[in-house]
Structures are given as C-alpha cells and as structure tokens.
Short mmCIF file of C-alpha atoms and ligand atoms in Angstrom, two decimals:
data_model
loop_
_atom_site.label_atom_id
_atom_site.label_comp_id
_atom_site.label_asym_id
_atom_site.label_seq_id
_atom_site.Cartn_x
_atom_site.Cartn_y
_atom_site.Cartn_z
CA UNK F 1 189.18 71.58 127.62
CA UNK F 2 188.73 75.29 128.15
CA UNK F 3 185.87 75.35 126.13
CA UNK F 4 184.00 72.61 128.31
CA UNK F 5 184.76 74.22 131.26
CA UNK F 6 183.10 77.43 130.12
CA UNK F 7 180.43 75.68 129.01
CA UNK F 8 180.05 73.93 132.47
CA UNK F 9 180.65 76.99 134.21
CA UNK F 10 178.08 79.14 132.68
CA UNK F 11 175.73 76.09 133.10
CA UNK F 12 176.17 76.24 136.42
CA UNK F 13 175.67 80.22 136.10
CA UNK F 14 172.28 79.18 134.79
CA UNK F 15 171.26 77.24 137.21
CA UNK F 16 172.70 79.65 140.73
CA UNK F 17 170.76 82.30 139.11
CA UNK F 18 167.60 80.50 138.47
CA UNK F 19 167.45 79.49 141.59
CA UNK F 20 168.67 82.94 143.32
CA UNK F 21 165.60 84.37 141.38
CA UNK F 22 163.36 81.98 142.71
CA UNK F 23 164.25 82.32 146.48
CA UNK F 24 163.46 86.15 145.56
CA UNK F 25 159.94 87.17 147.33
CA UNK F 26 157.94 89.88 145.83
CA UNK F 27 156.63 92.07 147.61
CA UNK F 28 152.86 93.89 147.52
CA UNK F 29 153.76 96.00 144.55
CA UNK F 30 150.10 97.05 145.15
CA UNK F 31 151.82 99.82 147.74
CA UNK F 32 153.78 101.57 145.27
CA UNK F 33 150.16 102.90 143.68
CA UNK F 34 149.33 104.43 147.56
CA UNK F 35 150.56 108.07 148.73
CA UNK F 36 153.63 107.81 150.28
CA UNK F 37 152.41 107.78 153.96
CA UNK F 38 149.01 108.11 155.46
CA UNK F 39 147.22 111.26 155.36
CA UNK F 40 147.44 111.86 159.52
CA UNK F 41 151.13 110.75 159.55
CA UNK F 42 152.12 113.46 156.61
CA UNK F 43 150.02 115.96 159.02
CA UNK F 44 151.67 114.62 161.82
CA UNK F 45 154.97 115.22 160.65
CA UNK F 46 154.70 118.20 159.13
CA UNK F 47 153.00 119.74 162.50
CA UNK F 48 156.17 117.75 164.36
CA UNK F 49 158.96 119.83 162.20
CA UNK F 50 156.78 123.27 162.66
CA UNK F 51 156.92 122.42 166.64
CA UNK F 52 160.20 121.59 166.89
CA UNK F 53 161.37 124.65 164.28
CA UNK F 54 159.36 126.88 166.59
CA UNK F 55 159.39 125.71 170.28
CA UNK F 56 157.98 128.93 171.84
CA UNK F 57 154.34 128.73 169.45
CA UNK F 58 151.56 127.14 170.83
CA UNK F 59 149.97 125.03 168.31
CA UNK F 60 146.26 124.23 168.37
CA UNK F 61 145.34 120.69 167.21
CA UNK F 62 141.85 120.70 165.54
CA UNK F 63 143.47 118.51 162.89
CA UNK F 64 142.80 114.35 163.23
CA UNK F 65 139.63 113.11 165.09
CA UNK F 66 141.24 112.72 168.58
CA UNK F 67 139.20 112.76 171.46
CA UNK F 68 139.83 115.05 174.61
CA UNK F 69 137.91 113.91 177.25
CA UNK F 70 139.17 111.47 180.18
CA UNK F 71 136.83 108.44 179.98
CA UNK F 72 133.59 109.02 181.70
CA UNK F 73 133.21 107.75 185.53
CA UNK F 74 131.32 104.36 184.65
CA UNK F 75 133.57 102.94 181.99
CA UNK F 76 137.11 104.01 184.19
CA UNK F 77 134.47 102.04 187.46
CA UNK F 78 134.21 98.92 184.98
CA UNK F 79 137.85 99.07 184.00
CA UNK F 80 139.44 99.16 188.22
CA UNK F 81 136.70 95.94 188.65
CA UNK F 82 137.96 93.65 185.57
CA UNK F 83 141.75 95.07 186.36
CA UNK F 84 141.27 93.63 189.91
CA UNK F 85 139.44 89.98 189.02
CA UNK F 86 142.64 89.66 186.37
CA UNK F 87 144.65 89.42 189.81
CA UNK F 88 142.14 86.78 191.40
CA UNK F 89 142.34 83.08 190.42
CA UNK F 90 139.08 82.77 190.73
CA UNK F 91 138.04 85.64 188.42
CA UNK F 92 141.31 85.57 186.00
CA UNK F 93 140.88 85.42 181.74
CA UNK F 94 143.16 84.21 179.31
CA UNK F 95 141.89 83.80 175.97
CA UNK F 96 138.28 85.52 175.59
CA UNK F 97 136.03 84.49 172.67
CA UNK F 98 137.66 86.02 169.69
CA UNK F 99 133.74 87.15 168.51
CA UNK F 100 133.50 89.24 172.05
CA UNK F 101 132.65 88.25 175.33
CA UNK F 102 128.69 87.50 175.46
CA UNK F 103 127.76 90.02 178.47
CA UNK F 104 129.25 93.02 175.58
CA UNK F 105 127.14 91.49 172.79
CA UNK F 106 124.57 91.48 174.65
CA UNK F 107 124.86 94.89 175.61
CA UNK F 108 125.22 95.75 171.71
CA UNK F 109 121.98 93.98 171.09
CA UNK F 110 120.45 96.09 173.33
CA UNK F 111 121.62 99.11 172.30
CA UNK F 112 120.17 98.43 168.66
CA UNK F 113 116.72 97.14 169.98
CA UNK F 114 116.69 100.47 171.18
CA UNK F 115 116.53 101.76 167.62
CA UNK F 116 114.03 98.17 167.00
CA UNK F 117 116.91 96.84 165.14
CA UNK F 118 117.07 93.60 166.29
CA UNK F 119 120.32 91.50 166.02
CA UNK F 120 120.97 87.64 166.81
CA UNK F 121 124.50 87.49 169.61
CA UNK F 122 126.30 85.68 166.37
CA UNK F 123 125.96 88.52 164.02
CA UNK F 124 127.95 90.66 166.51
CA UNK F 125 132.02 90.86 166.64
CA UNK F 126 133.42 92.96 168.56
CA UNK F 127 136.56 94.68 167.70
CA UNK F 128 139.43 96.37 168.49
CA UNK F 129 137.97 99.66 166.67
CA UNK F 130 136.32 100.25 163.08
CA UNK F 131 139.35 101.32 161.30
CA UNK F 132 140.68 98.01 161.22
CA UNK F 133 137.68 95.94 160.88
CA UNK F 134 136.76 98.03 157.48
CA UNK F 135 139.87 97.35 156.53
CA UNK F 136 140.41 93.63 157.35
CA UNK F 137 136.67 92.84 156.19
CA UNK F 138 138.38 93.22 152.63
CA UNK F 139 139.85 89.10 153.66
CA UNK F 140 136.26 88.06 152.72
CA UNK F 141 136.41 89.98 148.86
CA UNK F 142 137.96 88.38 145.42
CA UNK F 143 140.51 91.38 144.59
CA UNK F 144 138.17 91.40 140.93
CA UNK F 145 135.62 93.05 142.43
CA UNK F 146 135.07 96.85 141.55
CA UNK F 147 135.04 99.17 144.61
CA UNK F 148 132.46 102.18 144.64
CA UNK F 149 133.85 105.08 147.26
CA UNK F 150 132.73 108.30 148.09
CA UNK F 151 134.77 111.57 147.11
CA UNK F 152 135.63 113.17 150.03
CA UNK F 153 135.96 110.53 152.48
CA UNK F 154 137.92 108.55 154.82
CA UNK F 155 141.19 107.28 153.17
CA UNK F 156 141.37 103.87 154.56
CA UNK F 157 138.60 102.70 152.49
CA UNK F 158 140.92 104.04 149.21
CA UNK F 159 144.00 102.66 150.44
CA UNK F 160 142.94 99.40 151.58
CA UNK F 161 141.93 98.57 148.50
CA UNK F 162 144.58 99.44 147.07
CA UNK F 163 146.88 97.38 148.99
CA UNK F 164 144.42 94.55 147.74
CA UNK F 165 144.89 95.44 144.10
CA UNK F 166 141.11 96.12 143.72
CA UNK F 167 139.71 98.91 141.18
CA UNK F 168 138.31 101.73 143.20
CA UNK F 169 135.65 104.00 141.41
CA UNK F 170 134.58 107.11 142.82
CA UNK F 171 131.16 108.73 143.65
CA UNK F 172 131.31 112.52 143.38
CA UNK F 173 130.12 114.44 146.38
CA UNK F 174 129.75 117.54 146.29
CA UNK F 175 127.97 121.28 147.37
CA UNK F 176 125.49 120.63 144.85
CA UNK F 177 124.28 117.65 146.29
CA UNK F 178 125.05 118.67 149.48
CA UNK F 179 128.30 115.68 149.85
CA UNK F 180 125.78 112.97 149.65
CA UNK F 181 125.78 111.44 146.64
CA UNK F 182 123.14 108.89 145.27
CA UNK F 183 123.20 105.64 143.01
CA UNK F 184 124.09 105.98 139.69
CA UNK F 185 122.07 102.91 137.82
CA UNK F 186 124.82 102.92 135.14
CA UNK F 187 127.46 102.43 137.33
CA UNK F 188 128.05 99.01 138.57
CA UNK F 189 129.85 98.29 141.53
CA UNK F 190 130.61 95.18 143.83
CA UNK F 191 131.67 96.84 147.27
CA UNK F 192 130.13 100.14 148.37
CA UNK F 193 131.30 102.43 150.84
CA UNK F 194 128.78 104.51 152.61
CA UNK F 195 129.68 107.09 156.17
CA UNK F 196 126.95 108.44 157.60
CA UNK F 197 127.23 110.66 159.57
CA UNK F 198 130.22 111.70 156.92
CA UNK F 199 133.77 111.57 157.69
CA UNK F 200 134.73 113.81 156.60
CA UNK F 201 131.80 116.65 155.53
CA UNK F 202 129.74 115.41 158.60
CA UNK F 203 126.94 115.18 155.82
CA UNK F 204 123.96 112.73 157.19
CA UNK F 205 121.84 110.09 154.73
CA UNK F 206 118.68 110.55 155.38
CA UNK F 207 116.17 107.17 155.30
CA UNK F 208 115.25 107.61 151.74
CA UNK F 209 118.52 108.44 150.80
CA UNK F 210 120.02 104.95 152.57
CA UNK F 211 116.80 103.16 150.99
CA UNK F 212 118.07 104.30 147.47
CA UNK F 213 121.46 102.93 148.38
CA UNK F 214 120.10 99.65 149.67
CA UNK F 215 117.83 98.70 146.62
CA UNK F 216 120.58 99.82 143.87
CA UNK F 217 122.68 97.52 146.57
CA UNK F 218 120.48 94.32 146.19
CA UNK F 219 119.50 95.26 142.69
CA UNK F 220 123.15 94.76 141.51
CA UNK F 221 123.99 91.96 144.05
CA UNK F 222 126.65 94.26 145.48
CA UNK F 223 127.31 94.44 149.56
CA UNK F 224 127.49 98.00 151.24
CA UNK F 225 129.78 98.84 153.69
CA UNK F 226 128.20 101.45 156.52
CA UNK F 227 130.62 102.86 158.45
CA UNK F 228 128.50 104.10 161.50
CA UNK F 229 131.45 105.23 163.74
CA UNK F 230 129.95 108.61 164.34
CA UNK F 231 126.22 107.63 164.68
CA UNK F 232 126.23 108.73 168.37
CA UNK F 233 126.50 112.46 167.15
CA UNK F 234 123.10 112.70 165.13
CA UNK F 235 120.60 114.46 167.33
CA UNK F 236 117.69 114.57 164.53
CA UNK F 237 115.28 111.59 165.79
CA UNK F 238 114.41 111.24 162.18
CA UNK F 239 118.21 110.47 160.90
CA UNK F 240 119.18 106.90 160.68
CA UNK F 241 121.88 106.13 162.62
CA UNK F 242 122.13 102.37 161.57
CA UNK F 243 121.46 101.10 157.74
CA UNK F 244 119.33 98.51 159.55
CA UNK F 245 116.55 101.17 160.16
CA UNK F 246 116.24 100.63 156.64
CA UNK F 247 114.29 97.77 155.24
CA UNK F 248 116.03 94.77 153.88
CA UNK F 249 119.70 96.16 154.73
CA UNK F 250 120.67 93.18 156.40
CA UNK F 251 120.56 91.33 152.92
CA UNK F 252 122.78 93.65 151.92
CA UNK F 253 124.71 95.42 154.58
CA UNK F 254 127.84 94.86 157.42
CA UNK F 255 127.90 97.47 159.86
CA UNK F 256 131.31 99.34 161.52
CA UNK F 257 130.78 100.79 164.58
CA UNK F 258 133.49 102.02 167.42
CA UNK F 259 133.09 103.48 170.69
CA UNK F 260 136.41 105.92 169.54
CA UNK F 261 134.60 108.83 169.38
CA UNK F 262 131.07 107.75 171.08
CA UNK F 263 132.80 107.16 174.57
CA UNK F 264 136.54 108.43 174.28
CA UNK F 265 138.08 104.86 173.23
CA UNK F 266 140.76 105.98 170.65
CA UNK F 267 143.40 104.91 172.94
CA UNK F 268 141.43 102.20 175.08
CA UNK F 269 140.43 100.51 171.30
CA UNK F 270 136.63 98.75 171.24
CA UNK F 271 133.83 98.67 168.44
CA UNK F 272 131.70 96.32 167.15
CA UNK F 273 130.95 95.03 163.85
CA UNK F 274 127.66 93.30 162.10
CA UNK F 275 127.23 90.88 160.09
CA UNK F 276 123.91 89.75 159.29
CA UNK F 277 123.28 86.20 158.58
CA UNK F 278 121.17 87.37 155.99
CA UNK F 279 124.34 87.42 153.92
CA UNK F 280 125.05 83.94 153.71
CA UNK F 281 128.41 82.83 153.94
CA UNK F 282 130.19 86.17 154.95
CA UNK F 283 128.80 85.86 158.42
CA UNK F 284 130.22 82.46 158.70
CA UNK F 285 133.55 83.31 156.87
CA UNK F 286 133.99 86.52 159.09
CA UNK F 287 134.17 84.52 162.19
CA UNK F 288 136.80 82.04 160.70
CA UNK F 289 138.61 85.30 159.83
CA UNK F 290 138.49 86.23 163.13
CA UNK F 291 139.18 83.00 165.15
CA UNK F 292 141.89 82.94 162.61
CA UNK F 293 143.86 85.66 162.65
CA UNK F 294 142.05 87.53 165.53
CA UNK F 295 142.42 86.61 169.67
CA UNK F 296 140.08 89.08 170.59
CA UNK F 297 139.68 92.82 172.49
CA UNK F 298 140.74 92.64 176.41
CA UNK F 299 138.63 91.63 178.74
CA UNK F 300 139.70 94.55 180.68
CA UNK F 301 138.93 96.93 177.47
CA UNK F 302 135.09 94.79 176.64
CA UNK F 303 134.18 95.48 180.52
CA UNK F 304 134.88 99.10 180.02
CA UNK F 305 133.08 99.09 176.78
CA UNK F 306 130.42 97.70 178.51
CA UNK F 307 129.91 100.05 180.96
CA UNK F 308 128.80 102.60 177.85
CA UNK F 309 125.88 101.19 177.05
CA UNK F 310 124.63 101.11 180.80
CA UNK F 311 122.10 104.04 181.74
CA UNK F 312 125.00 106.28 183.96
CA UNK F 313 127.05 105.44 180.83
CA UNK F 314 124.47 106.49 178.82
CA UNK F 315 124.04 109.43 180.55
CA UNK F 316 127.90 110.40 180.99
CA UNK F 317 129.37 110.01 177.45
CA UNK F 318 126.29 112.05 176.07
CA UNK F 319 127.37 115.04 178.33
CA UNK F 320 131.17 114.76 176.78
CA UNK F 321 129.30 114.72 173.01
CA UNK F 322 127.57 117.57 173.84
CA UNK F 323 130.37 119.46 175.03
CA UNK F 324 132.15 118.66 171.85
CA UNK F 325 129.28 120.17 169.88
CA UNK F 326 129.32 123.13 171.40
CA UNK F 327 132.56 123.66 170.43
CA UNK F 328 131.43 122.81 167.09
CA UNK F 329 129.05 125.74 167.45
CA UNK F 330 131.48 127.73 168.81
CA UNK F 331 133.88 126.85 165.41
CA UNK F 332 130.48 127.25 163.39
CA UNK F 333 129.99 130.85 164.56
CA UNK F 334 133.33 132.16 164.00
CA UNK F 335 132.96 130.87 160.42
CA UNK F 336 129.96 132.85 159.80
CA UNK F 337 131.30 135.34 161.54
CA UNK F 338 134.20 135.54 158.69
CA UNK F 339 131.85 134.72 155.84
CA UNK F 340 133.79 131.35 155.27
CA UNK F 341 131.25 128.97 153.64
CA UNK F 342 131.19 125.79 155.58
CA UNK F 343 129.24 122.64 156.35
CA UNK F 344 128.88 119.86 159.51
CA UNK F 345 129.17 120.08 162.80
CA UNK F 346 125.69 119.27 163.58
CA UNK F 347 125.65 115.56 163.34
CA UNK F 348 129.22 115.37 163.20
CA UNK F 349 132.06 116.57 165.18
CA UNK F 350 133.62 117.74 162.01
CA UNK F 351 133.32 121.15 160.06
CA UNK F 352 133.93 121.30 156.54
CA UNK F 353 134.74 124.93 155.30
CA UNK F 354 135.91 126.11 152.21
CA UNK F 355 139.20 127.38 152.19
CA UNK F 356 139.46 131.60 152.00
CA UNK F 357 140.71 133.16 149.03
CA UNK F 358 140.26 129.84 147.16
CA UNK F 359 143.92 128.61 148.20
CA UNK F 360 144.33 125.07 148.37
CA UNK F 361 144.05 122.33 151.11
CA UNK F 362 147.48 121.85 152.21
CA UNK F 363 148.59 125.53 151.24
CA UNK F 364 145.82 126.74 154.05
CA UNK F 365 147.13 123.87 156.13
CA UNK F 366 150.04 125.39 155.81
CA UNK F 367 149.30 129.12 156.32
CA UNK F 368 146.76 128.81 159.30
CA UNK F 369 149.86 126.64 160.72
CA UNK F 370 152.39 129.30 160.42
CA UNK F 371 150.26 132.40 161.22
CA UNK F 372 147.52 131.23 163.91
CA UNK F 373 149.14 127.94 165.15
CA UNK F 374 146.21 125.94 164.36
CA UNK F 375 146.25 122.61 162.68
CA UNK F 376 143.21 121.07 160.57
CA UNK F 377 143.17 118.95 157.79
CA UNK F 378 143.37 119.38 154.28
CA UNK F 379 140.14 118.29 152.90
CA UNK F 380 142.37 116.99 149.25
CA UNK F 381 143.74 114.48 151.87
CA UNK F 382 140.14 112.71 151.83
CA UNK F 383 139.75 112.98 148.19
CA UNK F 384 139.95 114.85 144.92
CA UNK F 385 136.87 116.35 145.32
CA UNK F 386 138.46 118.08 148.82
CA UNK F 387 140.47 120.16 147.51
CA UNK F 388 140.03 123.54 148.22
CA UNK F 389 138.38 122.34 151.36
CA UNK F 390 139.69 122.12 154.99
CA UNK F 391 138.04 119.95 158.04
CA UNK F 392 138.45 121.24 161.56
CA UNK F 393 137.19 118.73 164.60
CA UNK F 394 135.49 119.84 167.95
CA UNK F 395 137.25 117.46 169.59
CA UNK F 396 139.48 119.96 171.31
CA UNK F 397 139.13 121.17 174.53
CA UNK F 398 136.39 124.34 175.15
CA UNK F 399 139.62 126.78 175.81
CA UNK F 400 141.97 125.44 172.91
CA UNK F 401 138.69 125.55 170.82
CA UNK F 402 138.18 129.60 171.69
CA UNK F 403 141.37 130.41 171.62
CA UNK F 404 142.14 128.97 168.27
CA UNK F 405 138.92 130.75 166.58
CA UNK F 406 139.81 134.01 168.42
CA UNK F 407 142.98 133.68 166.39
CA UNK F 408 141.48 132.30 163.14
CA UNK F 409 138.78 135.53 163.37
CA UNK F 410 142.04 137.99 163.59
CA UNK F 411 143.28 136.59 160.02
CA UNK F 412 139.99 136.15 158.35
CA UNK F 413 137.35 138.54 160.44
C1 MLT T 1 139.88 111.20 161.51
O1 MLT T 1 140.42 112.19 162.00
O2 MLT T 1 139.40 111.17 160.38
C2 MLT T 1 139.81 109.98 162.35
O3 MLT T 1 140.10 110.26 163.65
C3 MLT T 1 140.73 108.97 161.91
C4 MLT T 1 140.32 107.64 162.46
O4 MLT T 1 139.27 107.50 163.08
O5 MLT T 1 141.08 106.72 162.24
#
C-alpha cells in the first residue's frame, strides 16, 4: 500500500513540476550580455551622488547632449495655436495618422528638396525622436543578421542589438583615419551603422566617403542605417548632410533624423524617419510596425515641429546653433590653449579630446568632477576604441561654458 502511494505521489510530483516549469516565462536573457545600465544613467548617477555628497559645488554639465535653449519664438507661436484648437470642437484631434500628419511631411519634403533630395509623403514617418526609431527599426531585421558598428559611437546602436540577440562587429575608428572608417571588402555585414556628423567624435563623411559606404552597401545586399540627427550642424556646403545626396542610397539606405538638437526638441520629442520605397518591403513593413505598435507624435508636438522648417524658423533655430558653436570654439580654444589634442566641434556640437596624462575615460570623468566640477563623458562609454578619450558638448549655456574652461585651463594650462 505504502509503496503505491509513493509511487502515486511522486507521479503526481512529476506532473506539478512539469507543469510549474512550463507556466515559467523566460525572460530576454539577451540583457544579461548589456552593461549594467545605460551609459548617461551611470553618468547620471554618479554626478547625482557627487551633488548630493557636496551640496555647496557647482557642477558644470557638458556631459550628455542636452540642449539649453528655450524653443525658438515660431515653434512655442505654433505650439499656443494647436494647444488652443485642442479646446475647440471644431478644431479638436484624437488619433493623428500614426505615419505623421501630412502638413509635417510635407514640410520634411521640402526641407530635403532643398538639398534636391526628393522624397514621396509615404516614405516619411515621423517620430517621436531618432533614438527610438533606430532602435525599434531593428522589428523589421531576422536576429541572424550580422551587425557592422562603428567604434566610438552612440551606444544604442550596440545595445539594441544586443537586446535582439544579433552579432555586432565593429569598425575601428580611429586618429589615423581621422574616426571615419571605410569598408572593409572582407568583412561582410547585413546592417550598417553610419553617424555623420559623428556622435560622438563629431567626425563628418565626406561624399566619396558615403559613396564607398553605399556601393560596399548594395554590393553585399546589406541596408545602412544613417543616423543624420546632427546634420543641421555641418556648415561646409560641400558635406553631405543626408546619404541621399549620394547616388543610389535610397536602394540601400533608411534615414534617422530628430529635431532634438536641430530646434531644442529633447523634451518636446519629434524627428522623422525615411524609408525609401526603393527598398521593397521595409517601407511597407515599417508602416505596419508603426500603425501597429505606434499611435503617433502629438498634434500639438507635429505643429511645433512644423513651425522649424518655416523661414522665421529657419532663421531662429540657426541663431541658437550658432550660439552653441561658439561655445564649441570657445571649448576648442581652451584646449589648444592647454595643448590637449582634440577633435569636433565644427560640424558637431561635440569635442573629442584626448584625455591629459593618458588617464583613462572614467578616471578623468572622475577627476575633472572632483577638482573643476565639470562633467563630460567618458569617451570608453561609446566604445572600446574611446578609451582614453573624453567628449564635452557645447550645449551649455555661453557663461557655464566660460566658466567651466576657465576652471579646466587652471588644472591643465
Ligand atoms: C548624447 O549625449 O550622446 C545624446 O544626447 C544622447 C541622445 O541623443 O540620446
């Protein structure tokens, strides 16, 4: 009797068990191969303890790519109007079309005529900023494919792929080839990830450059991923500032753009994204993606956006992009100045100088922190091939800009 009762029991054992383990989800173990938290959280928080450790120290943030500037006059014009028809019947919007409203896809067509890039309305999506549209473009990719990235460069390309399980390969840049590297023919790679201007060496492609990219691009059957967000910052005529200057890019090509740091919309959240219908089916399966899991930017945000591309638009958010490169010439100087070696801030609001007396990323992070107050970002944080390297951004303001190089020029002058 006791024998078939054990028997039973652990039968019964078994079974609870097998069916415990099968209610069990599994997570993403994907994660558990990314850093523990995000390269401008870890900054964040370590600048966070340092405040609240010394409350009396005024820290100087030159560290993530955060705009200073109040929204120019046009866009905060745009923004009262659509805020007031969302009170009217008459003029009030629920759902918008999750690709963009028309009259802001319009306006994006326009803008890239400008440049005679000419784009059909239904290869433009607008978005809620570039960052996630890079990353949630990865929806149209098998996980098998290979993933060529940049070293240095912006870590959500890296660690969205890496949530997806894909392999990520790395292109070396570098001071000998000026952190732009070319195509490698013996390297094969399925997804390519190209910023120009750089995030974050501010280092520019020029056309032949791009071209090189776009035929080892079509040669392989392989789709590039140009993340344009700081295009509005190249002042050299002869610079591309889309991959569709470029010949036969839109067989190739989808385009990231965001009005973050062209018109002050970190915190307002706009950009655009294109996808040619030159690529077949992603154009068609990026707008299921999108009516899918996607309801679209505010209409209240898209009116605002589109007050950028109008002429006083124009006109006001290039007078805040040139006040943020002059304090990139102001950062520029000092580093001469000191003899540090450094890089950017022509095209780009960032500078990329090598650390003094070859320390390390995050132990300069940690020593211009503690003895001038100023926070910039490790350049190992974007890459193996940052280390030793530090980014500081013009974004400041013109004061906290002189005031933190007066104090960087007492430790290093
Ligand atoms: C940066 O500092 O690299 C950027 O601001 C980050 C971003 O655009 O998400």
């Amino acid at each position: 009797m006791d024998s078939i009762n054990l028997l039973l029991r652990s039968k019964e054992y078994h079974i609870q068990n097998k069916r415990k383990k099968e209610k069990n989800m599994r997570i993403n173990s994907n994660y558990e191969n990314l850093e523990q938290s995000y390269l401008f959280s870890t900054i964040a928080k370590k600048v966070n303890e340092y405040i609240s450790n010394n409350p009396d120290k005024k820290v100087i943030r030159l560290g993530i790519g955060d705009v200073t500037k109040p929204l120019c006059k046009a866009v905060i014009s745009a923004l009262h109007k659509a805020v007031d028809e969302m009170g009217v019947q008459e003029t009030f919007r629920g759902y918008g079309p999750e690709q963009g409203y028309d009259f802001l896809r319009e306006a994006v067509k326009k803008y890239y005529s400008q440049r005679n890039v000419e784009l059909d309305m239904d290869e433009i999506f607008i978005s809620d900023g570039a960052k996630s549209d890079v990353g949630n473009i990865l929806d149209l990719f098998d996980s098998s494919n290979k993933v060529l990235v940049p070293d240095p460069v912006y870590p959500v390309y890296v660690d969205t792929n890496i949530m997806a399980g894909r392999e990520v390969i790395f292109a070396d840049a570098n001071g000998d080839n000026g952190f732009l590297p070319m195509p490698d023919k013996s390297v094969k790679a399925d997804i390519i990830y190209i910023c120009s201007p750089n995030n974050p060496t501010g280092a520019v492609y020029n056309k032949e450059q791009l071209r090189a990219w776009v035929e080892y691009a079509k040669e392989n059957n392989s789709i590039i991923l140009f993340d344009a967000a700081y295009e509005c910052f190249v002042s050299d005529e002869n610079l591309p500032r889309s991959i569709y200057e470029i010949e036969g890019a839109k067989e190739c090509a989808i385009e990231f753009c965001s009005l973050s740091k062209t018109a002050g919309f970190t915190g307002t959240r706009c950009g655009y994204t294109i996808v040619p219908r030159a690529l077949g089916a992603l154009n068609k399966m990026w707008l299921r993606r999108q009516t899918t899991k996607f309801n679209g930017v505010p209409y209240i945000v898209q009116r605002g956006a589109e007050a950028v591309f109008t002429e006083e638009g124009q006109k006001e958010i290039k007078e805040n992009i040139d006040y943020y490169m002059a304090n990139a010439k102001i950062i520029s100087e000092t580093l001469e100045k000191c003899g540090i070696w450094h890089v950017g801030g022509k095209h780009s609001p960032y500078i990329w100088l090598k650390c003094p007396n070859n320390m390390n990323s995050w132990d300069f992070f940690d020593y211009l922190l503690k003895e001038a107050q100023i926070v910039g970002t490790p350049g190992a944080g974007f890459g193996r091939n940052g280390e030793c390297y530090f980014r500081l951004t013009s974004f400041g303001s013109k004061e906290n800009t002189i005031e933190a190089m007066n104090r960087f020029e007492k430790l290093f002058g």
